[in-house]
């Protein structure tokens, strides 16, 4: 399904840096080509496949930005108040067909079309109105409180560009322009499964050495947030032949297969070998912590199509981090979305930290406002990659770049909220 070539991730070196990985994804992966038209309600979360041009001006006509009095600026005295005759009343949606004459004002309300001849609006708070007259002060600029036709969007302008992940505001802008449907890329089809002899389904009987599978739940939620249609293929035991067979099957009808567990170098880590057997493993170690063993490959499905494959580590926190930093960029690229603009926000570290050079590290932190008003990041006391509560009890991740090795308390560091990471 996915437009991948077997060597799409070919690279040399033992550990792939995240920025190299992102560049390779951009260069070597082509988005799905199929598109569909969707009504505005239902477009949120979808990926726009082409630019949208404004069919009309927005706003469509000059109108008042306030409740007040529309006047001709030329009538106003420079040296003091001006008293004008109130010649009519214009509410939003109403039309005033005659032109404003010299010495006249029109009572006007927000959103009402500017009457012909009027060019400026006084706010009602700034005037005195009595007996069919209004007295306005001096000094208001020509054009004040008037919204011009097309000042938001001129007709013909590109308002939304291809690759936009549609949000409420994009849909609202489409509606304001009278657009009723949008052309989006088709949803990605993603198959997931967990691997591990120790895993059982939550709710089922659990032997003494078993744990409930949480990674499939995590992956399903994360993938669906990003608009993918998920096929849940359950839990697979650590058996190389079964894994290969299941992977091969899953490659048909899916753009991407995401698994968790079994990708490190342990004796029961068969996922990597299975991918090597039936497809092409293009890298399996990324310079990221938590999560270093991440396998990325391509699994052919028939002569024309291949599915992308990502094998995530088994530990739940490593699954989360590698999902947002590896799977998400891949998924966005496949889906035709523009690369994510993730900007870490500066906060103050409330702890000391040491890390290896040449590896990007993510630290789970809660935010707190310190006594001096600064936002401080407090590291979760448990930083094991298996500690799920370290994700539920924190607000996001600090991102420590490759070249950094020491973080001192008080250092300015980059924070990424969970909402930003998952969006
Ligand atoms: P692995 O990468 O297969 O060696 O797994 C690393 C750790 O993650 C082990 O402690 C596994 O039991 C745990 N793990 C693997 N898969 C899952 C899962 N689906 N849900 C929860 N924990 C898991
Ligand atoms: Mg395992």
Short mmCIF file of C-alpha atoms and ligand atoms in Angstrom, two decimals:
data_model
loop_
_atom_site.label_atom_id
_atom_site.label_comp_id
_atom_site.label_asym_id
_atom_site.label_seq_id
_atom_site.Cartn_x
_atom_site.Cartn_y
_atom_site.Cartn_z
CA UNK A 1 0.00 0.00 0.00
CA UNK A 2 2.65 2.46 1.04
CA UNK A 3 4.89 3.92 -1.62
CA UNK A 4 8.14 2.56 -0.30
CA UNK A 5 11.21 1.22 -1.90
CA UNK A 6 13.28 -1.46 -0.29
CA UNK A 7 16.25 0.76 0.28
CA UNK A 8 14.20 3.66 1.50
CA UNK A 9 16.03 3.92 4.80
CA UNK A 10 19.42 2.70 3.74
CA UNK A 11 21.95 4.38 5.95
CA UNK A 12 25.31 3.55 7.35
CA UNK A 13 26.23 3.67 11.00
CA UNK A 14 25.09 1.88 14.08
CA UNK A 15 22.78 4.51 15.58
CA UNK A 16 20.55 6.68 13.48
CA UNK A 17 20.16 10.23 14.72
CA UNK A 18 16.60 11.51 14.98
CA UNK A 19 17.15 14.39 12.56
CA UNK A 20 18.68 12.01 10.01
CA UNK A 21 15.71 9.73 10.48
CA UNK A 22 13.29 12.60 9.90
CA UNK A 23 15.18 13.70 6.80
CA UNK A 24 15.14 10.18 5.40
CA UNK A 25 11.43 9.89 6.02
CA UNK A 26 10.88 13.13 4.13
CA UNK A 27 13.10 12.13 1.24
CA UNK A 28 12.27 8.50 0.76
CA UNK A 29 8.64 8.02 1.74
CA UNK A 30 5.80 9.06 -0.49
CA UNK A 31 2.36 9.83 0.92
CA UNK A 32 -0.67 7.76 -0.01
CA UNK A 33 -2.22 9.17 -3.17
CA UNK A 34 -5.91 8.36 -2.83
CA UNK A 35 -8.17 11.24 -1.81
CA UNK A 36 -11.79 11.67 -0.89
CA UNK A 37 -14.22 14.53 -0.37
CA UNK A 38 -15.57 14.97 3.13
CA UNK A 39 -18.18 17.36 4.52
CA UNK A 40 -16.89 19.96 6.98
CA UNK A 41 -18.31 18.03 9.89
CA UNK A 42 -16.01 15.06 9.84
CA UNK A 43 -13.03 16.86 8.31
CA UNK A 44 -11.31 17.61 11.62
CA UNK A 45 -8.14 15.51 11.96
CA UNK A 46 -7.99 14.74 8.23
CA UNK A 47 -5.15 15.83 5.96
CA UNK A 48 -5.92 18.37 3.26
CA UNK A 49 -4.73 17.02 -0.09
CA UNK A 50 -4.65 20.26 -2.07
CA UNK A 51 -4.63 24.01 -1.46
CA UNK A 52 -7.95 25.69 -0.77
CA UNK A 53 -8.53 29.07 -2.44
CA UNK A 54 -11.07 31.57 -1.19
CA UNK A 55 -14.07 31.72 -3.57
CA UNK A 56 -15.19 35.04 -2.01
CA UNK A 57 -13.85 37.93 0.04
CA UNK A 58 -13.87 37.52 3.79
CA UNK A 59 -15.56 39.54 5.09
CA UNK A 60 -17.72 39.73 1.94
CA UNK A 61 -18.53 43.47 2.40
CA UNK A 62 -17.34 46.45 4.42
CA UNK A 63 -18.99 46.36 7.82
CA UNK A 64 -18.93 47.85 11.28
CA UNK A 65 -16.68 46.36 13.95
CA UNK A 66 -18.63 47.94 16.81
CA UNK A 67 -22.04 49.12 17.96
CA UNK A 68 -22.14 52.87 17.34
CA UNK A 69 -22.58 55.52 14.66
CA UNK A 70 -21.33 55.40 11.07
CA UNK A 71 -20.23 58.78 9.73
CA UNK A 72 -18.47 60.48 6.82
CA UNK A 73 -15.02 61.39 8.11
CA UNK A 74 -14.97 64.47 5.92
CA UNK A 75 -17.88 65.91 7.96
CA UNK A 76 -15.93 65.90 11.20
CA UNK A 77 -14.55 69.08 12.70
CA UNK A 78 -10.83 69.15 13.50
CA UNK A 79 -11.20 71.62 16.35
CA UNK A 80 -14.01 70.14 18.46
CA UNK A 81 -17.16 68.03 18.68
CA UNK A 82 -19.37 67.51 15.65
CA UNK A 83 -23.14 67.11 15.89
CA UNK A 84 -24.77 65.03 13.15
CA UNK A 85 -28.36 64.08 12.28
CA UNK A 86 -29.13 60.40 12.84
CA UNK A 87 -30.66 59.48 9.48
CA UNK A 88 -31.29 55.78 9.95
CA UNK A 89 -30.61 52.56 11.79
CA UNK A 90 -28.72 49.53 10.52
CA UNK A 91 -28.62 46.21 12.32
CA UNK A 92 -26.53 43.24 11.16
CA UNK A 93 -28.15 41.68 8.13
CA UNK A 94 -30.06 44.85 7.22
CA UNK A 95 -29.31 47.05 4.17
CA UNK A 96 -29.35 50.83 3.85
CA UNK A 97 -29.97 51.72 0.30
CA UNK A 98 -29.62 55.48 0.22
CA UNK A 99 -26.28 57.15 0.50
CA UNK A 100 -25.23 59.02 3.62
CA UNK A 101 -25.52 62.77 2.99
CA UNK A 102 -23.34 65.51 4.41
CA UNK A 103 -24.05 66.06 8.12
CA UNK A 104 -25.68 62.66 8.61
CA UNK A 105 -24.82 59.68 10.78
CA UNK A 106 -26.37 56.19 10.88
CA UNK A 107 -26.99 54.25 14.04
CA UNK A 108 -25.14 51.00 13.29
CA UNK A 109 -24.51 47.66 14.98
CA UNK A 110 -21.60 45.18 14.81
CA UNK A 111 -21.55 43.24 11.54
CA UNK A 112 -23.98 45.55 9.73
CA UNK A 113 -22.88 46.54 6.21
CA UNK A 114 -21.36 50.04 6.07
CA UNK A 115 -23.92 52.40 4.55
CA UNK A 116 -22.86 53.99 1.27
CA UNK A 117 -20.87 57.16 1.87
CA UNK A 118 -19.88 56.28 5.44
CA UNK A 119 -16.27 55.40 6.11
CA UNK A 120 -15.77 55.63 9.87
CA UNK A 121 -17.64 54.37 12.94
CA UNK A 122 -17.76 55.88 16.43
CA UNK A 123 -18.26 53.50 19.31
CA UNK A 124 -21.53 54.20 21.12
CA UNK A 125 -19.59 54.63 24.42
CA UNK A 126 -17.75 57.63 22.93
CA UNK A 127 -20.73 59.72 21.76
CA UNK A 128 -23.75 61.58 23.12
CA UNK A 129 -27.03 60.82 21.40
CA UNK A 130 -30.28 62.75 21.94
CA UNK A 131 -33.28 64.02 19.99
CA UNK A 132 -32.32 62.39 16.71
CA UNK A 133 -28.81 63.82 16.84
CA UNK A 134 -25.45 62.43 17.80
CA UNK A 135 -22.45 64.44 19.00
CA UNK A 136 -19.08 62.88 18.33
CA UNK A 137 -15.66 63.95 19.64
CA UNK A 138 -12.74 65.06 17.51
CA UNK A 139 -9.67 63.02 16.72
CA UNK A 140 -11.00 59.68 15.40
CA UNK A 141 -9.01 58.39 12.43
CA UNK A 142 -10.52 57.85 8.99
CA UNK A 143 -11.67 54.25 8.68
CA UNK A 144 -11.74 53.57 12.43
CA UNK A 145 -13.92 50.63 13.49
CA UNK A 146 -14.67 49.73 9.90
CA UNK A 147 -13.86 46.22 8.65
CA UNK A 148 -12.99 46.19 4.98
CA UNK A 149 -14.22 43.58 2.51
CA UNK A 150 -11.47 40.99 2.06
CA UNK A 151 -9.31 42.28 4.93
CA UNK A 152 -9.25 38.78 6.43
CA UNK A 153 -9.01 36.90 3.12
CA UNK A 154 -9.15 38.45 -0.36
CA UNK A 155 -11.06 36.34 -2.90
CA UNK A 156 -8.71 34.03 -4.77
CA UNK A 157 -6.09 33.84 -2.03
CA UNK A 158 -4.85 30.48 -0.80
CA UNK A 159 -6.22 30.09 2.69
CA UNK A 160 -5.34 26.50 3.52
CA UNK A 161 -2.43 24.64 2.06
CA UNK A 162 -1.99 20.99 1.15
CA UNK A 163 -0.73 18.93 4.04
CA UNK A 164 -2.64 20.83 6.72
CA UNK A 165 -3.94 18.67 9.52
CA UNK A 166 -7.44 20.06 9.73
CA UNK A 167 -8.44 21.49 13.06
CA UNK A 168 -11.57 23.25 14.25
CA UNK A 169 -10.26 26.64 13.09
CA UNK A 170 -9.50 25.42 9.55
CA UNK A 171 -12.96 23.96 9.24
CA UNK A 172 -14.48 27.19 10.57
CA UNK A 173 -12.55 29.25 8.00
CA UNK A 174 -13.85 26.97 5.24
CA UNK A 175 -17.40 27.50 6.49
CA UNK A 176 -16.90 31.28 6.60
CA UNK A 177 -15.95 31.14 2.92
CA UNK A 178 -19.04 29.12 2.05
CA UNK A 179 -17.05 25.97 1.34
CA UNK A 180 -19.01 22.86 2.26
CA UNK A 181 -16.60 20.02 1.59
CA UNK A 182 -12.86 19.49 1.59
CA UNK A 183 -10.64 17.07 -0.32
CA UNK A 184 -8.49 15.03 2.01
CA UNK A 185 -6.14 12.08 1.75
CA UNK A 186 -7.58 8.74 2.63
CA UNK A 187 -7.04 7.50 6.15
CA UNK A 188 -4.02 5.34 6.80
CA UNK A 189 -4.61 1.71 7.59
CA UNK A 190 -2.40 0.56 10.41
CA UNK A 191 -2.12 -2.95 11.86
CA UNK A 192 -0.80 -3.41 15.38
CA UNK A 193 0.17 -6.35 17.52
CA UNK A 194 2.04 -7.06 20.72
CA UNK A 195 4.67 -9.73 21.07
CA UNK A 196 5.61 -11.63 24.19
CA UNK A 197 4.90 -14.96 25.85
CA UNK A 198 4.24 -13.11 29.10
CA UNK A 199 1.34 -11.05 27.75
CA UNK A 200 -2.35 -11.69 28.37
CA UNK A 201 -5.44 -9.72 27.46
CA UNK A 202 -6.69 -7.41 30.25
CA UNK A 203 -9.69 -9.10 31.86
CA UNK A 204 -8.57 -12.62 31.10
CA UNK A 205 -7.07 -15.12 33.56
CA UNK A 206 -3.50 -14.19 34.39
CA UNK A 207 -0.89 -16.75 35.43
CA UNK A 208 1.78 -15.87 37.99
CA UNK A 209 4.38 -14.83 35.40
CA UNK A 210 2.05 -12.97 33.06
CA UNK A 211 1.26 -9.28 32.69
CA UNK A 212 -1.67 -7.55 31.04
CA UNK A 213 -0.93 -6.13 27.62
CA UNK A 214 -1.09 -2.32 27.79
CA UNK A 215 0.88 -1.41 24.67
CA UNK A 216 -1.90 -2.23 22.22
CA UNK A 217 -4.25 0.05 24.10
CA UNK A 218 -1.64 2.81 24.09
CA UNK A 219 -0.92 2.38 20.39
CA UNK A 220 -4.57 2.21 19.39
CA UNK A 221 -5.33 5.46 21.18
CA UNK A 222 -2.26 7.23 19.82
CA UNK A 223 -2.89 6.06 16.26
CA UNK A 224 -6.58 6.93 16.30
CA UNK A 225 -5.77 10.40 17.62
CA UNK A 226 -3.71 10.84 14.47
CA UNK A 227 -6.57 9.73 12.25
CA UNK A 228 -5.45 6.20 11.41
CA UNK A 229 -7.80 3.24 11.07
CA UNK A 230 -6.38 0.58 13.35
CA UNK A 231 -6.58 -3.19 12.88
CA UNK A 232 -5.81 -4.87 16.18
CA UNK A 233 -4.09 -8.19 15.53
CA UNK A 234 -3.79 -9.12 19.20
CA UNK A 235 -0.91 -10.73 21.05
CA UNK A 236 1.67 -12.92 19.34
CA UNK A 237 3.88 -15.38 21.16
CA UNK A 238 7.64 -15.21 20.74
CA UNK A 239 7.88 -17.61 17.82
CA UNK A 240 9.85 -16.55 14.74
CA UNK A 241 7.77 -18.55 12.23
CA UNK A 242 4.44 -17.34 13.59
CA UNK A 243 5.74 -13.77 13.65
CA UNK A 244 6.90 -13.93 10.04
CA UNK A 245 3.62 -15.41 8.86
CA UNK A 246 1.57 -12.80 10.71
CA UNK A 247 3.70 -9.92 9.48
CA UNK A 248 3.45 -11.11 5.90
CA UNK A 249 -0.33 -11.35 6.18
CA UNK A 250 -0.62 -7.94 7.79
CA UNK A 251 1.40 -6.28 5.02
CA UNK A 252 -1.55 -6.83 2.67
CA UNK A 253 -4.18 -4.19 3.12
CA UNK A 254 -2.19 -2.01 5.50
CA UNK A 255 0.07 0.99 5.00
CA UNK A 256 1.92 0.45 8.22
CA UNK A 257 2.44 -2.29 10.79
CA UNK A 258 3.42 -1.30 14.32
CA UNK A 259 4.48 -3.90 16.85
CA UNK A 260 5.84 -3.67 20.36
CA UNK A 261 8.37 -5.91 22.10
CA UNK A 262 10.95 -8.30 20.77
CA UNK A 263 13.24 -5.86 18.96
CA UNK A 264 16.27 -5.76 21.21
CA UNK A 265 19.09 -8.27 21.26
CA UNK A 266 17.66 -10.78 23.74
CA UNK A 267 17.35 -14.41 22.73
CA UNK A 268 13.57 -14.15 22.54
CA UNK A 269 13.64 -11.00 20.41
CA UNK A 270 12.44 -12.41 17.14
CA UNK A 271 10.69 -9.47 15.56
CA UNK A 272 13.81 -8.05 13.99
CA UNK A 273 14.78 -11.44 12.55
CA UNK A 274 11.27 -11.97 11.21
CA UNK A 275 11.41 -8.66 9.35
CA UNK A 276 14.83 -9.54 7.97
CA UNK A 277 13.46 -12.85 6.73
CA UNK A 278 10.35 -11.66 4.93
CA UNK A 279 11.18 -8.06 4.16
CA UNK A 280 13.91 -5.53 4.48
CA UNK A 281 15.08 -4.20 7.78
CA UNK A 282 16.45 -0.76 7.18
CA UNK A 283 17.47 0.29 10.64
CA UNK A 284 16.88 -0.99 14.09
CA UNK A 285 18.64 1.42 16.40
CA UNK A 286 17.82 5.09 16.81
CA UNK A 287 19.85 7.44 18.97
CA UNK A 288 17.04 8.10 21.39
CA UNK A 289 16.40 7.35 25.05
CA UNK A 290 14.17 5.82 26.17
CA UNK A 291 13.71 3.56 23.20
CA UNK A 292 16.96 2.88 21.40
CA UNK A 293 15.92 -0.40 19.76
CA UNK A 294 13.39 0.73 17.18
CA UNK A 295 13.21 -1.34 14.03
CA UNK A 296 12.07 0.20 10.80
CA UNK A 297 11.57 -1.82 7.70
CA UNK A 298 9.55 -2.57 4.65
CA UNK A 299 7.48 -5.68 4.13
CA UNK A 300 6.44 -6.42 0.57
CA UNK A 301 2.83 -7.37 -0.13
CA UNK A 302 2.59 -8.65 -3.68
CA UNK A 303 4.52 -7.22 -6.59
CA UNK A 304 3.42 -3.60 -6.34
CA UNK A 305 2.95 -2.70 -2.72
CA UNK A 306 4.81 -2.79 0.52
CA UNK A 307 3.82 -1.92 4.04
CA UNK A 308 6.07 0.13 6.24
CA UNK A 309 7.00 -1.56 9.45
CA UNK A 310 7.98 -0.13 12.83
CA UNK A 311 8.95 -2.42 15.67
CA UNK A 312 8.87 -0.54 18.96
CA UNK A 313 10.48 -1.70 22.19
CA UNK A 314 8.32 -3.47 24.77
CA UNK A 315 8.54 -1.16 27.74
CA UNK A 316 5.48 1.11 27.79
CA UNK A 317 7.34 4.41 28.30
CA UNK A 318 9.73 3.51 25.50
CA UNK A 319 6.68 2.75 23.36
CA UNK A 320 5.26 6.19 24.08
CA UNK A 321 8.48 8.08 23.40
CA UNK A 322 9.36 6.17 20.24
CA UNK A 323 5.81 6.48 19.01
CA UNK A 324 5.76 10.26 19.25
CA UNK A 325 9.30 10.69 17.90
CA UNK A 326 9.52 7.92 15.29
CA UNK A 327 6.09 6.57 14.37
CA UNK A 328 4.41 9.97 14.29
CA UNK A 329 6.77 11.58 11.76
CA UNK A 330 6.49 8.48 9.60
CA UNK A 331 2.74 8.45 9.90
CA UNK A 332 2.46 12.14 9.06
CA UNK A 333 4.61 11.68 6.00
CA UNK A 334 2.64 8.64 4.81
CA UNK A 335 -0.63 10.47 5.38
CA UNK A 336 0.46 13.50 3.35
CA UNK A 337 0.68 15.85 6.35
CA UNK A 338 3.38 18.47 6.64
CA UNK A 339 6.11 17.67 9.16
CA UNK A 340 5.16 18.57 12.69
CA UNK A 341 6.41 21.92 14.00
CA UNK A 342 7.29 20.81 17.50
CA UNK A 343 8.74 23.74 19.39
CA UNK A 344 9.99 22.89 22.87
CA UNK A 345 9.00 25.65 25.28
CA UNK A 346 11.69 27.03 27.58
CA UNK A 347 11.29 26.09 31.25
CA UNK A 348 13.72 25.86 34.15
CA UNK A 349 15.13 22.48 35.20
CA UNK A 350 14.71 21.83 38.92
CA UNK A 351 17.17 18.94 38.89
CA UNK A 352 20.60 17.86 37.74
CA UNK A 353 20.97 15.34 34.93
CA UNK A 354 23.73 13.60 33.04
CA UNK A 355 23.37 11.99 29.65
CA UNK A 356 25.38 10.38 26.89
CA UNK A 357 26.53 12.52 24.03
CA UNK A 358 25.10 11.91 20.52
CA UNK A 359 21.78 10.67 21.81
CA UNK A 360 18.54 12.58 22.24
CA UNK A 361 16.99 12.00 25.63
CA UNK A 362 13.50 12.55 26.92
CA UNK A 363 12.79 13.04 30.61
CA UNK A 364 9.30 12.87 32.10
CA UNK A 365 8.52 15.99 34.13
CA UNK A 366 5.73 17.77 35.93
CA UNK A 367 5.53 21.56 35.68
CA UNK A 368 5.24 23.82 38.70
CA UNK A 369 5.37 27.57 39.15
CA UNK A 370 8.32 28.43 41.41
CA UNK A 371 8.26 31.17 44.05
CA UNK A 372 9.91 33.64 41.64
CA UNK A 373 7.19 33.07 39.04
CA UNK A 374 9.26 30.93 36.66
CA UNK A 375 7.92 27.61 35.36
CA UNK A 376 9.98 24.76 36.74
CA UNK A 377 10.24 21.19 35.49
CA UNK A 378 10.29 18.54 38.20
CA UNK A 379 11.62 15.15 37.14
CA UNK A 380 9.49 12.14 37.99
CA UNK A 381 11.22 10.16 40.76
CA UNK A 382 10.98 6.90 38.83
CA UNK A 383 12.59 7.01 35.42
CA UNK A 384 12.45 3.32 34.44
CA UNK A 385 11.08 2.70 30.95
CA UNK A 386 8.52 0.30 32.40
CA UNK A 387 7.00 2.78 34.87
CA UNK A 388 3.62 3.68 33.37
CA UNK A 389 2.70 6.00 36.24
CA UNK A 390 5.64 8.19 35.26
CA UNK A 391 3.50 9.11 32.24
CA UNK A 392 0.23 9.58 34.12
CA UNK A 393 1.80 11.70 36.89
CA UNK A 394 3.67 14.15 34.65
CA UNK A 395 2.81 16.86 32.12
CA UNK A 396 5.27 16.16 29.33
CA UNK A 397 8.84 15.51 28.29
CA UNK A 398 11.99 17.55 28.44
CA UNK A 399 14.00 17.15 25.27
CA UNK A 400 17.78 17.07 25.73
CA UNK A 401 19.64 17.50 22.44
CA UNK A 402 22.42 15.20 21.21
CA UNK A 403 25.31 17.55 22.02
CA UNK A 404 24.30 18.13 25.65
CA UNK A 405 25.81 15.92 28.38
CA UNK A 406 25.11 17.75 31.64
CA UNK A 407 22.10 19.65 32.83
CA UNK A 408 22.53 21.73 35.97
CA UNK A 409 19.63 22.75 38.21
CA UNK A 410 18.37 26.13 37.03
CA UNK A 411 19.29 25.48 33.38
CA UNK A 412 16.89 26.55 30.68
CA UNK A 413 15.55 23.42 28.99
CA UNK A 414 12.98 22.58 26.31
CA UNK A 415 9.59 21.20 27.35
CA UNK A 416 7.12 19.38 25.11
CA UNK A 417 3.64 18.82 26.53
CA UNK A 418 1.97 15.46 26.04
CA UNK A 419 -0.81 17.22 24.14
CA UNK A 420 1.72 18.71 21.70
CA UNK A 421 3.56 15.43 21.33
CA UNK A 422 0.44 13.40 20.59
CA UNK A 423 -1.38 15.95 18.41
P1 LIG B 1 10.90 -6.73 25.18
O1 LIG B 1 11.26 -5.53 24.37
O2 LIG B 1 10.03 -7.69 24.45
O3 LIG B 1 12.13 -7.35 25.75
O4 LIG B 1 10.05 -6.20 26.40
C1 LIG B 1 10.58 -5.29 27.34
C2 LIG B 1 9.68 -5.16 28.55
O5 LIG B 1 8.42 -4.64 28.15
C3 LIG B 1 9.36 -6.48 29.24
O6 LIG B 1 9.33 -6.26 30.62
C4 LIG B 1 8.00 -6.83 28.72
O7 LIG B 1 7.28 -7.68 29.60
C5 LIG B 1 7.36 -5.47 28.60
N1 LIG B 1 6.30 -5.51 27.58
C6 LIG B 1 6.44 -5.99 26.34
N2 LIG B 1 5.28 -5.88 25.67
C7 LIG B 1 4.39 -5.33 26.50
C8 LIG B 1 3.02 -4.97 26.39
N3 LIG B 1 2.36 -5.19 25.25
N4 LIG B 1 2.40 -4.41 27.43
C9 LIG B 1 3.10 -4.20 28.58
N5 LIG B 1 4.39 -4.50 28.76
C10 LIG B 1 5.04 -5.07 27.74
MG1 LIG B 2 9.41 -9.57 24.66
#
